[in-house]
XYZ file of N, CA and C in Angstrom:
780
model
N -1.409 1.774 -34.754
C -0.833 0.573 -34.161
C -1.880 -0.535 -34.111
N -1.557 -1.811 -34.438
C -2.488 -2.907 -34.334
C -2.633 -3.480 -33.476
N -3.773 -3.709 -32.777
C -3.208 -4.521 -31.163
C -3.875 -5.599 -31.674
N -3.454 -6.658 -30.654
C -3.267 -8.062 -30.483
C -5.224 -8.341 -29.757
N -5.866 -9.192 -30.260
C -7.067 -9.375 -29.868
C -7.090 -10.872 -29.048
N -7.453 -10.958 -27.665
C -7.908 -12.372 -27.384
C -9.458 -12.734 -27.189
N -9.542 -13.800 -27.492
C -10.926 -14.023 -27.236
C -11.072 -15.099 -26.829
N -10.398 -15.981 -26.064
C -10.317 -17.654 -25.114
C -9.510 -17.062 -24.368
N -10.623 -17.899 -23.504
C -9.651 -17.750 -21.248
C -8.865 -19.184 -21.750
N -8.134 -19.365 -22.571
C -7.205 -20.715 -22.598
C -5.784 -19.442 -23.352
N -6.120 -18.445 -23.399
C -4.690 -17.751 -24.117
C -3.513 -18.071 -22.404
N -2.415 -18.500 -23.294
C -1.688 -18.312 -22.335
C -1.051 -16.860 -21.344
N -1.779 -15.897 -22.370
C -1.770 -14.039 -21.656
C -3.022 -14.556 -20.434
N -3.621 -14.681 -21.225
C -4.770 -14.642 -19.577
C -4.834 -15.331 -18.973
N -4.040 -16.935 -19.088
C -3.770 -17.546 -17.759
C -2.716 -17.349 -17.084
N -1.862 -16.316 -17.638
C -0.769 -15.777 -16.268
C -1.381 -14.641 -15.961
N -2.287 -13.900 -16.288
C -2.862 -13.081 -15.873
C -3.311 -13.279 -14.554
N -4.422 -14.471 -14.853
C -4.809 -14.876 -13.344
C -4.385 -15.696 -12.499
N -3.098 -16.187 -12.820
C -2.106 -16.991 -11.995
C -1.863 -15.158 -11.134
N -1.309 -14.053 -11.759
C -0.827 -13.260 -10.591
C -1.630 -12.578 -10.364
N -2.849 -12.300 -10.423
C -4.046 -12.337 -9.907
C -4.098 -12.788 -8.379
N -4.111 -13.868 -8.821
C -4.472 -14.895 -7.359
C -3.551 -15.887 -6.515
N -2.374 -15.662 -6.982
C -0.995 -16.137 -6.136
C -0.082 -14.991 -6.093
N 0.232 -15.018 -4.772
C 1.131 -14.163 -4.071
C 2.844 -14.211 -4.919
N 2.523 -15.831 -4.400
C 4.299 -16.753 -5.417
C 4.048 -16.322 -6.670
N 3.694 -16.192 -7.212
C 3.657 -15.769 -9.234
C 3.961 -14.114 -8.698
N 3.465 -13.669 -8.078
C 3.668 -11.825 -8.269
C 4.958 -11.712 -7.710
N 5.541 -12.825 -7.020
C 7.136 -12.130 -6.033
C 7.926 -12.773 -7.297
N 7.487 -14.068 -8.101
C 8.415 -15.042 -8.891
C 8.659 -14.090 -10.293
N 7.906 -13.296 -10.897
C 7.441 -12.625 -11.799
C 7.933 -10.930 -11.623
N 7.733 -10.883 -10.484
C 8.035 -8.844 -9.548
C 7.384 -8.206 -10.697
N 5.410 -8.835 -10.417
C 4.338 -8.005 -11.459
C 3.425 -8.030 -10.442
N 2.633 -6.998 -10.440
C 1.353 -6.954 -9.976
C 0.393 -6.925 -11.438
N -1.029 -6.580 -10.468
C -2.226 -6.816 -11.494
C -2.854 -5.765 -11.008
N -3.308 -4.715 -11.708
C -4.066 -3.674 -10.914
C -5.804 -3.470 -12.321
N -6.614 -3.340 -11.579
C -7.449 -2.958 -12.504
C -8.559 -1.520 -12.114
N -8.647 -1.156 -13.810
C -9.307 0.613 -12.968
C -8.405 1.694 -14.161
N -9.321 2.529 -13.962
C -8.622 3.730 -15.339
C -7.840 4.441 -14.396
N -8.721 4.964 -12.817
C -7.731 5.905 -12.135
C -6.649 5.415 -11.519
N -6.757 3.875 -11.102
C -5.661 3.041 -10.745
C -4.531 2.798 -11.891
N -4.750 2.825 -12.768
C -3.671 2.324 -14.106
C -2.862 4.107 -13.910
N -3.644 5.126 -14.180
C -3.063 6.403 -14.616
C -2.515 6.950 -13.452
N -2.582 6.252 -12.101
C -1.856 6.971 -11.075
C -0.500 6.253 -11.094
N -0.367 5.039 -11.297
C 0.725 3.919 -11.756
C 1.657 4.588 -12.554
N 0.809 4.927 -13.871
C 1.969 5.496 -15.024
C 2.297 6.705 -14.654
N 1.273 7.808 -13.938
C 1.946 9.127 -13.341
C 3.145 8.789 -12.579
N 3.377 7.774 -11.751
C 4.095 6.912 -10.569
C 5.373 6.578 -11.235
N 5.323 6.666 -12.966
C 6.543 5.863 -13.376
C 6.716 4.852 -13.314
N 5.851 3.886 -12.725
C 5.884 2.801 -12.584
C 5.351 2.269 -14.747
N 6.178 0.857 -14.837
C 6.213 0.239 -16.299
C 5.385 -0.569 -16.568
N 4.984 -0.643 -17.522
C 3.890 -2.146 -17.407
C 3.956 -2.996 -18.474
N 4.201 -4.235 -18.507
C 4.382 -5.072 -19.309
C 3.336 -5.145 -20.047
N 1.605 -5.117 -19.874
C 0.840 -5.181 -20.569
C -0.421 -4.495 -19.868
N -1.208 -3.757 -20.576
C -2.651 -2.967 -20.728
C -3.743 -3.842 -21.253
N -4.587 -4.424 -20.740
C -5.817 -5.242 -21.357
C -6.859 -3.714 -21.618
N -7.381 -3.951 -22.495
C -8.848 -2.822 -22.880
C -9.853 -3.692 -23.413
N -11.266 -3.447 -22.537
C -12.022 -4.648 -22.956
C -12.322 -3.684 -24.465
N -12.947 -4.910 -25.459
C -13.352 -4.413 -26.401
C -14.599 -3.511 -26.721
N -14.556 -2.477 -27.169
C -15.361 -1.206 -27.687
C -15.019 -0.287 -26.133
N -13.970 -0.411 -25.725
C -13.569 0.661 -24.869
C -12.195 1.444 -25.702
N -11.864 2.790 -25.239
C -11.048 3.481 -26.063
C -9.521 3.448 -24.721
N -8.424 3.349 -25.845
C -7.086 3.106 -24.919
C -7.082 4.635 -25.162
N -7.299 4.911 -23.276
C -6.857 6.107 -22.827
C -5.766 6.420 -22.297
N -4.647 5.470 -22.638
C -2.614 5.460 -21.973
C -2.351 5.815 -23.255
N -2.964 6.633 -24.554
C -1.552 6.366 -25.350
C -0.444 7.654 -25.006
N -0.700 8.524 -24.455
C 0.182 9.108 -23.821
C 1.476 8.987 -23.237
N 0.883 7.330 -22.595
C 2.195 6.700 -21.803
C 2.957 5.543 -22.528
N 2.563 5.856 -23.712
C 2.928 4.388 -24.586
C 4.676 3.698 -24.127
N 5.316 4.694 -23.844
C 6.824 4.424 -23.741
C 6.757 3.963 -22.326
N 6.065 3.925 -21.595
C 5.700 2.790 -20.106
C 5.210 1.356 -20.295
N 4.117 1.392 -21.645
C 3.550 0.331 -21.563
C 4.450 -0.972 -22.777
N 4.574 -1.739 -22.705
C 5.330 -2.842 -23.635
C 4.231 -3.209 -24.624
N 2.830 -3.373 -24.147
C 2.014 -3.930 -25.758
C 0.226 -3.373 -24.660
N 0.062 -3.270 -25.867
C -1.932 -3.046 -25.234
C -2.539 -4.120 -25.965
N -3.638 -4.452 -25.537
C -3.685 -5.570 -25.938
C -5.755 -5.905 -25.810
N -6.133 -6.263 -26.888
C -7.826 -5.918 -26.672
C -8.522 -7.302 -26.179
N -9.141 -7.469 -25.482
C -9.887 -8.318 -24.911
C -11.464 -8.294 -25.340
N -11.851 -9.539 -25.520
C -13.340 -9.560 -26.256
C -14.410 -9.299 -25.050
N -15.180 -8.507 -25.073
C -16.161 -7.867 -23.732
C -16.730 -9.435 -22.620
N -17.096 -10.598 -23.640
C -17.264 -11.324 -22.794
C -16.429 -11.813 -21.540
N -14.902 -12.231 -22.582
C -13.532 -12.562 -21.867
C -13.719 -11.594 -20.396
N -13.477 -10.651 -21.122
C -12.862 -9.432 -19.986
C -13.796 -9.673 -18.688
N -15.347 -9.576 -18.871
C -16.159 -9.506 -18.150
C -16.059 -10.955 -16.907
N -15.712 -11.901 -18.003
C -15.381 -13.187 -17.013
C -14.404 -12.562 -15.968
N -13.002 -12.787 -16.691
C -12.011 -12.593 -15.378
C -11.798 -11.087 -14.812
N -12.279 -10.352 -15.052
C -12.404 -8.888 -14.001
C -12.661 -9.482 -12.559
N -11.918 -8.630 -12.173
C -12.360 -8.876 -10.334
C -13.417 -7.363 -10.046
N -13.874 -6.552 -10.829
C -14.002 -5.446 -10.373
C -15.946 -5.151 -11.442
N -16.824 -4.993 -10.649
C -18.069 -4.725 -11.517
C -18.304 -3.042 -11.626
N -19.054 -3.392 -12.840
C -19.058 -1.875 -13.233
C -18.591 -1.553 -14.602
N -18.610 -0.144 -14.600
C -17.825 0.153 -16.140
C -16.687 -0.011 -16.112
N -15.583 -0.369 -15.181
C -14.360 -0.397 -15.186
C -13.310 -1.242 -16.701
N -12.729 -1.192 -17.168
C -12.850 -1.522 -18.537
C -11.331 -2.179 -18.694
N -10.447 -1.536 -18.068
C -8.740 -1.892 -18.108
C -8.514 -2.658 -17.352
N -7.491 -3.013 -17.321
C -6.337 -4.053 -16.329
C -5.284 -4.180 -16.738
N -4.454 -4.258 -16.012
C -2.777 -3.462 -16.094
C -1.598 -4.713 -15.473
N -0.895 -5.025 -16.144
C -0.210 -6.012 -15.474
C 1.896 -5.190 -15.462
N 1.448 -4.896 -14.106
C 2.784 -3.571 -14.115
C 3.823 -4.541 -13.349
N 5.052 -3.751 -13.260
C 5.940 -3.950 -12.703
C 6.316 -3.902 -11.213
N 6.540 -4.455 -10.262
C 7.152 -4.047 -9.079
C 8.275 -2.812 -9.012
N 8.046 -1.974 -7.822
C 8.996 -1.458 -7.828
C 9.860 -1.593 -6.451
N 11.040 -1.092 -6.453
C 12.108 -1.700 -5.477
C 11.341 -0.870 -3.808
N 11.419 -1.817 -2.772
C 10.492 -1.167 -1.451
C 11.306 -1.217 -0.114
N 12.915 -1.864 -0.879
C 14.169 -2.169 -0.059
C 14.198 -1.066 1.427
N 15.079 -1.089 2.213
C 14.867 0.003 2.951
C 16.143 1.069 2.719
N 17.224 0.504 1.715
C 17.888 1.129 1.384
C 17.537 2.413 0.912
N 15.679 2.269 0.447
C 15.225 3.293 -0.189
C 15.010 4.393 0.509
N 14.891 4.633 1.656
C 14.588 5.418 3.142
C 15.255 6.292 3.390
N 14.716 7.521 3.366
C 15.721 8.953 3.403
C 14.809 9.550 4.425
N 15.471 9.833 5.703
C 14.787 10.290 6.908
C 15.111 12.277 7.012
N 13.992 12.562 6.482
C 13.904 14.019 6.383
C 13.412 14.785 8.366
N 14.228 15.821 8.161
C 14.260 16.496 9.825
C 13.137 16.659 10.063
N 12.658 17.052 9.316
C 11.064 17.462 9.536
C 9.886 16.270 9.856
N 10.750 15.024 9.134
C 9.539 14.076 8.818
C 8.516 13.780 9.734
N 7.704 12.983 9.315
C 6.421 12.294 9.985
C 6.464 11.038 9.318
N 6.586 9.938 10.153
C 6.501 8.409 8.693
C 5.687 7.478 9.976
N 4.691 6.719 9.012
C 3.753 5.667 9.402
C 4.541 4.331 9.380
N 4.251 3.680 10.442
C 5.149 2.722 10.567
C 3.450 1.249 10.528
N 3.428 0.302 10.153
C 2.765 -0.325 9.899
C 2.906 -2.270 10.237
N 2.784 -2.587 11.339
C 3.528 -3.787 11.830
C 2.490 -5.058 11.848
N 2.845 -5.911 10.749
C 2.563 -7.355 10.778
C 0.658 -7.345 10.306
N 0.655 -6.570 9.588
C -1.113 -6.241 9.128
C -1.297 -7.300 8.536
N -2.457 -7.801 8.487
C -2.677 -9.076 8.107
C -3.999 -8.981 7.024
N -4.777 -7.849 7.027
C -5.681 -8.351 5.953
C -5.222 -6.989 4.747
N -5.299 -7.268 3.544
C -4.742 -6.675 2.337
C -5.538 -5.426 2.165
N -6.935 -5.504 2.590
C -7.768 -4.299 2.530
C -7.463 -2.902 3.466
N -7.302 -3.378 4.916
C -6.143 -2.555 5.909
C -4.434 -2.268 5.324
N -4.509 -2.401 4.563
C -2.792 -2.399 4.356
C -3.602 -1.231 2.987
N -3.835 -1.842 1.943
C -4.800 -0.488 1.479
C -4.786 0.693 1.860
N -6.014 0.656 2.925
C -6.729 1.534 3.576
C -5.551 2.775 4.322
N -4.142 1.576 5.073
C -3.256 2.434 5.421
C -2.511 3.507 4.459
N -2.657 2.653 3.244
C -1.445 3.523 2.434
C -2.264 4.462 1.812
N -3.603 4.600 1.756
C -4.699 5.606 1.163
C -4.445 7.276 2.396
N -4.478 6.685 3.269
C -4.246 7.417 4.792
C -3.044 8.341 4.852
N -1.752 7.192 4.666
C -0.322 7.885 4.322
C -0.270 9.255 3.080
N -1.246 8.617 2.106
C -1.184 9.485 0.914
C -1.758 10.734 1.300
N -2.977 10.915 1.491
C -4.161 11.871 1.930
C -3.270 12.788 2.988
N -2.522 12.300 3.745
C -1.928 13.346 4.864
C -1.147 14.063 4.874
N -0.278 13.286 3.333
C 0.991 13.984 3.173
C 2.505 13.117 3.804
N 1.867 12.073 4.969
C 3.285 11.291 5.292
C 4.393 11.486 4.399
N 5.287 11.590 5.171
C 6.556 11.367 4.406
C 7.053 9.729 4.068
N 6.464 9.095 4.314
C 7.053 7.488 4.399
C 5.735 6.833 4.541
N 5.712 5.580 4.149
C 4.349 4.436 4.634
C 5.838 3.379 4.912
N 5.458 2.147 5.898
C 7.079 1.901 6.453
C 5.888 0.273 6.655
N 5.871 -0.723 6.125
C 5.433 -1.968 6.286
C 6.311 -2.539 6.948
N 6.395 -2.869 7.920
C 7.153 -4.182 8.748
C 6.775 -5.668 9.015
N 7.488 -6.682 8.281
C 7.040 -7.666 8.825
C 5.725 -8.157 8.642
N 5.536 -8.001 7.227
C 4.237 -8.273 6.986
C 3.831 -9.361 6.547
N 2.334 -9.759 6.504
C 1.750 -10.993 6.818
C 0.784 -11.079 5.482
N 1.168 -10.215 4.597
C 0.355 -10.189 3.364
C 1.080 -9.568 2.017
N 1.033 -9.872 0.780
C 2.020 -9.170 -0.369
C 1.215 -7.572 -0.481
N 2.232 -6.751 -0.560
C 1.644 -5.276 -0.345
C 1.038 -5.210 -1.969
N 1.279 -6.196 -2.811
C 1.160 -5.910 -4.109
C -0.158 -6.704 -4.394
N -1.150 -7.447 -3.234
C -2.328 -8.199 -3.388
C -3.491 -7.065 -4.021
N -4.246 -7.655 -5.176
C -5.203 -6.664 -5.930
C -5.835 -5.684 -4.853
N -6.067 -6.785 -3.831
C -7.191 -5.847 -2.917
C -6.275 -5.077 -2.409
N -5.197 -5.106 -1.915
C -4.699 -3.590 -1.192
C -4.223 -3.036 -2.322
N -4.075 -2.535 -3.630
C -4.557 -1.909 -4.780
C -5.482 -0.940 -4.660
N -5.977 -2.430 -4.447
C -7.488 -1.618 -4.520
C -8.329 -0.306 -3.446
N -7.894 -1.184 -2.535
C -8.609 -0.030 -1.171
C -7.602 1.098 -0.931
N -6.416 1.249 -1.815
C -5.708 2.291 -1.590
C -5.855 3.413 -2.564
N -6.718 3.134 -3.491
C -7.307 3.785 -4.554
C -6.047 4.305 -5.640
N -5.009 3.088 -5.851
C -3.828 3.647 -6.202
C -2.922 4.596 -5.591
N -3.319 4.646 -4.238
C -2.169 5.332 -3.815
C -0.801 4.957 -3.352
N -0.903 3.407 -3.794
C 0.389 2.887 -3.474
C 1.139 3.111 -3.933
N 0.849 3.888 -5.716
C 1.763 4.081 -6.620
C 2.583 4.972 -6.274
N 1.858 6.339 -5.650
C 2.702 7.708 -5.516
C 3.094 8.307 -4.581
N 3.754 7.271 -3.223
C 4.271 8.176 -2.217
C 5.475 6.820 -1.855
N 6.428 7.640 -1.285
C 7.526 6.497 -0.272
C 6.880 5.382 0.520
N 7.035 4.238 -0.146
C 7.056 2.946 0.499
C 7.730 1.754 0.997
N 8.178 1.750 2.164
C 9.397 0.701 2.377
C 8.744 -0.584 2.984
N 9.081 -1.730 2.834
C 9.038 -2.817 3.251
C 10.304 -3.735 3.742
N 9.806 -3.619 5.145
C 10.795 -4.191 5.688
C 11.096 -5.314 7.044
N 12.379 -5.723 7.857
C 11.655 -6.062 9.267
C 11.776 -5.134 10.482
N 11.171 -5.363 11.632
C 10.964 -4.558 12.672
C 12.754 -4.250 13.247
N 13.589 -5.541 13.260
C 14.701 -5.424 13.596
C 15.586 -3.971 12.771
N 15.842 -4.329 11.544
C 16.346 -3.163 10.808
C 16.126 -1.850 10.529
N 14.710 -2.341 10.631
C 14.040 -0.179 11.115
C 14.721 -0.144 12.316
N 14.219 -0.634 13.122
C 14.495 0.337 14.818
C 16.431 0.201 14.660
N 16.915 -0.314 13.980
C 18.448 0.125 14.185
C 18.281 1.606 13.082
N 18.290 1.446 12.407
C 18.208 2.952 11.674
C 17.415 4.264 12.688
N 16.334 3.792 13.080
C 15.905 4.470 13.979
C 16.151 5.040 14.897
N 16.853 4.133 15.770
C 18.140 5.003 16.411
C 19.359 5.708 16.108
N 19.697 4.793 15.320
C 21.008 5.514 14.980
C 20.333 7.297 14.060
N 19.314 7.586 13.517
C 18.954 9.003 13.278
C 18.388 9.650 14.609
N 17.822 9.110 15.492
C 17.402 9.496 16.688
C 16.086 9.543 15.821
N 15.015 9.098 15.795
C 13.815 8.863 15.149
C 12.654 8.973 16.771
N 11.649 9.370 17.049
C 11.334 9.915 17.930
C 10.061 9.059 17.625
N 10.127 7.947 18.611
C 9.433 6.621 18.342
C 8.065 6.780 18.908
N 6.724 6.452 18.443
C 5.480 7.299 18.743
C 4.398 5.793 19.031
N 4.239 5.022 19.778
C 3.428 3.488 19.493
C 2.330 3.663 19.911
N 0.909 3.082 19.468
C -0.043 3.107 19.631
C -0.109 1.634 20.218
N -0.356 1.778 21.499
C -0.278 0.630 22.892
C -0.216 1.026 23.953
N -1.311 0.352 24.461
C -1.812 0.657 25.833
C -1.563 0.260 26.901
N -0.847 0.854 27.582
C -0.003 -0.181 28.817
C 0.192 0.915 30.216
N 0.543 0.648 31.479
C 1.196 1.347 32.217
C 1.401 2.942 32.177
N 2.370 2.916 30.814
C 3.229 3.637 30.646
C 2.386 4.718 29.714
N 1.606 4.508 28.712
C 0.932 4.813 27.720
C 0.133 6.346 28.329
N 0.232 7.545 27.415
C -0.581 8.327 27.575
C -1.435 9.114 26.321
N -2.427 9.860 26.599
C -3.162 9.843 25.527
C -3.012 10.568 24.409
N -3.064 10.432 23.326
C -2.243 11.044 21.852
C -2.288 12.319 22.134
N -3.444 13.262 23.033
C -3.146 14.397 22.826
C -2.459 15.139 23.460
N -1.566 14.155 24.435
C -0.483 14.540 25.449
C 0.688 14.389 25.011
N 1.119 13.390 24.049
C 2.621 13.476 23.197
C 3.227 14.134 22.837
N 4.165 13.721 23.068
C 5.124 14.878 22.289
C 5.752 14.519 20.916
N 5.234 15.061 20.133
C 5.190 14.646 18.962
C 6.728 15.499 17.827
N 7.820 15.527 18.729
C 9.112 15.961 18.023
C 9.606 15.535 16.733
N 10.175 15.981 15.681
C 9.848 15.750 14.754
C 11.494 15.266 14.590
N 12.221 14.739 13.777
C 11.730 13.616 13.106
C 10.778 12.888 13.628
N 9.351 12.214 13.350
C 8.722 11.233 14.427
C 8.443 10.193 13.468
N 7.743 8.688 14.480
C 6.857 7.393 13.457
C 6.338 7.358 14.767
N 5.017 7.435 13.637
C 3.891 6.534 14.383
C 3.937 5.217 14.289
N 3.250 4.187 15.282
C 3.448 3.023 14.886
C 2.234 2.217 15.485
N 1.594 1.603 14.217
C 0.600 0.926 14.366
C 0.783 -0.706 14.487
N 0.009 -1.621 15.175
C 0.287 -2.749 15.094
C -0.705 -3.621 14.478
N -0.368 -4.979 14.998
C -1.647 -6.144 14.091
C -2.879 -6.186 14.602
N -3.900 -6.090 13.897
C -5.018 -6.123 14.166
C -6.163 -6.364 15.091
N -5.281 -7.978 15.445
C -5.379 -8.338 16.609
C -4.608 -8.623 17.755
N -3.326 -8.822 17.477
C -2.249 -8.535 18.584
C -1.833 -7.733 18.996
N -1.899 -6.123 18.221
C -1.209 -5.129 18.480
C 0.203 -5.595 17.985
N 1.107 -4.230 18.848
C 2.529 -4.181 18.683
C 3.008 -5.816 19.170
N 4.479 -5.908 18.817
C 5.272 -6.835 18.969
C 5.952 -6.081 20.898
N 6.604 -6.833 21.458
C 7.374 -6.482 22.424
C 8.518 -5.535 22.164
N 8.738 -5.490 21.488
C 10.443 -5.379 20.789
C 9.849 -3.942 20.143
N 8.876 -3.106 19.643
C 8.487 -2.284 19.373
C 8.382 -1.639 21.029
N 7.216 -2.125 21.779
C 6.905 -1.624 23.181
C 8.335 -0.955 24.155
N 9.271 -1.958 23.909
C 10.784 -1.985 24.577
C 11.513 -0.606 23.484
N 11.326 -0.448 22.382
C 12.097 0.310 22.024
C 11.264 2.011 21.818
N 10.337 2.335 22.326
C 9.757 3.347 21.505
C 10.142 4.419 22.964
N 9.836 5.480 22.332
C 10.158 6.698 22.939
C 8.823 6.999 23.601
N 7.371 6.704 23.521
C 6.643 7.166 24.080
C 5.100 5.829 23.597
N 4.749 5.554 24.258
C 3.435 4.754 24.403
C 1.981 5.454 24.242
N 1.235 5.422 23.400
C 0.018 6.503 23.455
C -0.969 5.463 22.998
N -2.181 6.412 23.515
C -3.732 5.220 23.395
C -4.827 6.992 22.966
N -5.970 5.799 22.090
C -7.053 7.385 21.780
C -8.014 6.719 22.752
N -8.236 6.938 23.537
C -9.649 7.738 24.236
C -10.616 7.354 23.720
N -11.488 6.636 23.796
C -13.097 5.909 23.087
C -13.825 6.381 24.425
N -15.179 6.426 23.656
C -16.344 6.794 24.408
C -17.346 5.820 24.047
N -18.427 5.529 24.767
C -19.410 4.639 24.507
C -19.225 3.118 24.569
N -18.245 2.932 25.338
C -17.902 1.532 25.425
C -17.087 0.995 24.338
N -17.111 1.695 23.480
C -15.897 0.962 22.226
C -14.597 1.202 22.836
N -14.080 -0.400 22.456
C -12.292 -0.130 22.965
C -11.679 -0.756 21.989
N -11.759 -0.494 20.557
C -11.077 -0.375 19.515
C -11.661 0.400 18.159
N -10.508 0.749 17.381
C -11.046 1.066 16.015
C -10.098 0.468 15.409
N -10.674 0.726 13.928
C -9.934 0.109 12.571
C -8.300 0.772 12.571
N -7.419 -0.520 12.431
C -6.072 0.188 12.653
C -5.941 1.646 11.167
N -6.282 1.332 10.266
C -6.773 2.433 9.407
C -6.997 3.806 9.994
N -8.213 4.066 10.610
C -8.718 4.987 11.204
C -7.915 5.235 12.886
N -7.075 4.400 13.342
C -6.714 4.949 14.396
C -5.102 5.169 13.851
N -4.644 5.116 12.907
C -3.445 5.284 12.364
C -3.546 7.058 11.163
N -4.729 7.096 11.169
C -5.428 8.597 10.407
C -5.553 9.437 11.783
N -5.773 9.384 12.655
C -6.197 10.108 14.160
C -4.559 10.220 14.491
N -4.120 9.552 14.594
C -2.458 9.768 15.106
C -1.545 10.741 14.535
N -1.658 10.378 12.634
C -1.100 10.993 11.996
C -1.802 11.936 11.723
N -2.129 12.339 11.915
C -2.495 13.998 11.667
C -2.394 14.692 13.422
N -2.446 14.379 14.463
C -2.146 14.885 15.889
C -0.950 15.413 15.202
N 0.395 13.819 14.579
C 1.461 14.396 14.733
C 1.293 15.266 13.807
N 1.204 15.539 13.152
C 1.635 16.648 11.794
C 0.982 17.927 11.973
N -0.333 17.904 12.477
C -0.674 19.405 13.685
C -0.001 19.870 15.041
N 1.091 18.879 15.290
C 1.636 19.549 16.618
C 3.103 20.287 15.970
């Protein structure tokens, strides 16, 4: 097969490249992300997820032809080119310009057993990452974005999720329409917020169907979460710290629940 060679950042391939790169509006107007990385591209195509186009910088070897019936064209980039617009240093060599896939909540199948991460109004792309790296690693049955304040499809939460966005249940949605589903399955509402009422994760009752539910970074939960949950819980710090990374206190939760 002959691939297509560029060698000017004036090709019109590589200036929509970095139009969805670096605008949110081009990746929702388009429903493409940009992912770059060999283990990030091959967890994508394991994922089923399609891709309109494969960049390979030049004198690197296309290691997708396996997935050729995913990819629409590969396409070689001259080492300088590539090296310009990479967001990523190192040997990293690919970049992948894939498809969206549907994150509706129609998609949401609430298993008896489940455990699902609920994720409310996160605001920096690296935490939204970091969460769905967390969801993956544990086994969650669900990663559940509400109301979010960032495109789940931004390179950097890509990135800090080490591709794990590709391969587990992901819904995106608002806080209103979960918690009606939520009830109506009897969903056994689990919030990380500290109030009154709040007791400490290792006192919950962690009944299963359950969601954990993490909030914004710096606001925490919404009211309307606080008002609807089945139980209020806080972790316990020592040494004067009275926070952690919603990441790491959303990894401490989910795994309580999934060991109880």
């Amino acid at each position: 097969m002959t691939l297509k060679i560029i060698s000017s950042h004036k090709n019109p391939k590589i200036k929509n490249f970095l139009n969805l790169r670096d605008k949110s509006r081009e990746r929702k107007k388009q429903n493409c992300f940009v992912v770059e990385g060999k283990i990030e591209i091959e967890r994508a195509l394991s994922g089923n997820y399609r891709f309109k186009e494969i960049y390979i910088c030049e004198g690197s070897n296309n290691l997708f032809n396996e997935f050729s019936d995913q990819v629409s064209e590969f396409i070689i980039v001259e080492s300088k080119l590539f090296n310009k617009v990479s967001f990523r240093n190192g040997s990293e060599k690919y970049i992948g310009i894939g498809h969206c896939k549907d994150h509706s909540l129609e998609n949401l199948q609430i298993k008896s057993n489940g455990v699902y991460l609920i994720a409310q109004s996160i605001e920096k792309p690296g935490n939204i990452g970091a969460l769905m790296r967390t969801s993956a690693a544990l086994g969650i049955n669900g990663f559940i974005l509400v109301d979010p304040l960032t495109d789940l499809y931004n390179p950097i939460s890509i990135r800090s999720s080490l591709g794990a966005i590709f391969n587990q249940l992901i819904i995106v949605c608002n806080s209103e329409s979960l918690l009606k589903i939520f009830k109506t399955k009897k969903i056994n509402i689990i919030s990380s917020l500290l109030n009154k009422k709040s007791t400490s994760f290792k006192n919950a009752k962690y009944t299963r169907p359950c969601a954990i539910v993490v909030g914004n970074e710096s606001k925490g939960l919404k009211r309307l979460w606080s008002d609807n949950s089945d139980q209020n819980i806080y972790i316990p710090m020592k040494n004067n710290i009275d926070s952690l990374n919603v990441s790491v206190a959303a990894a401490i939760l989910a795994q309580q629940a999934i060991d109880s």
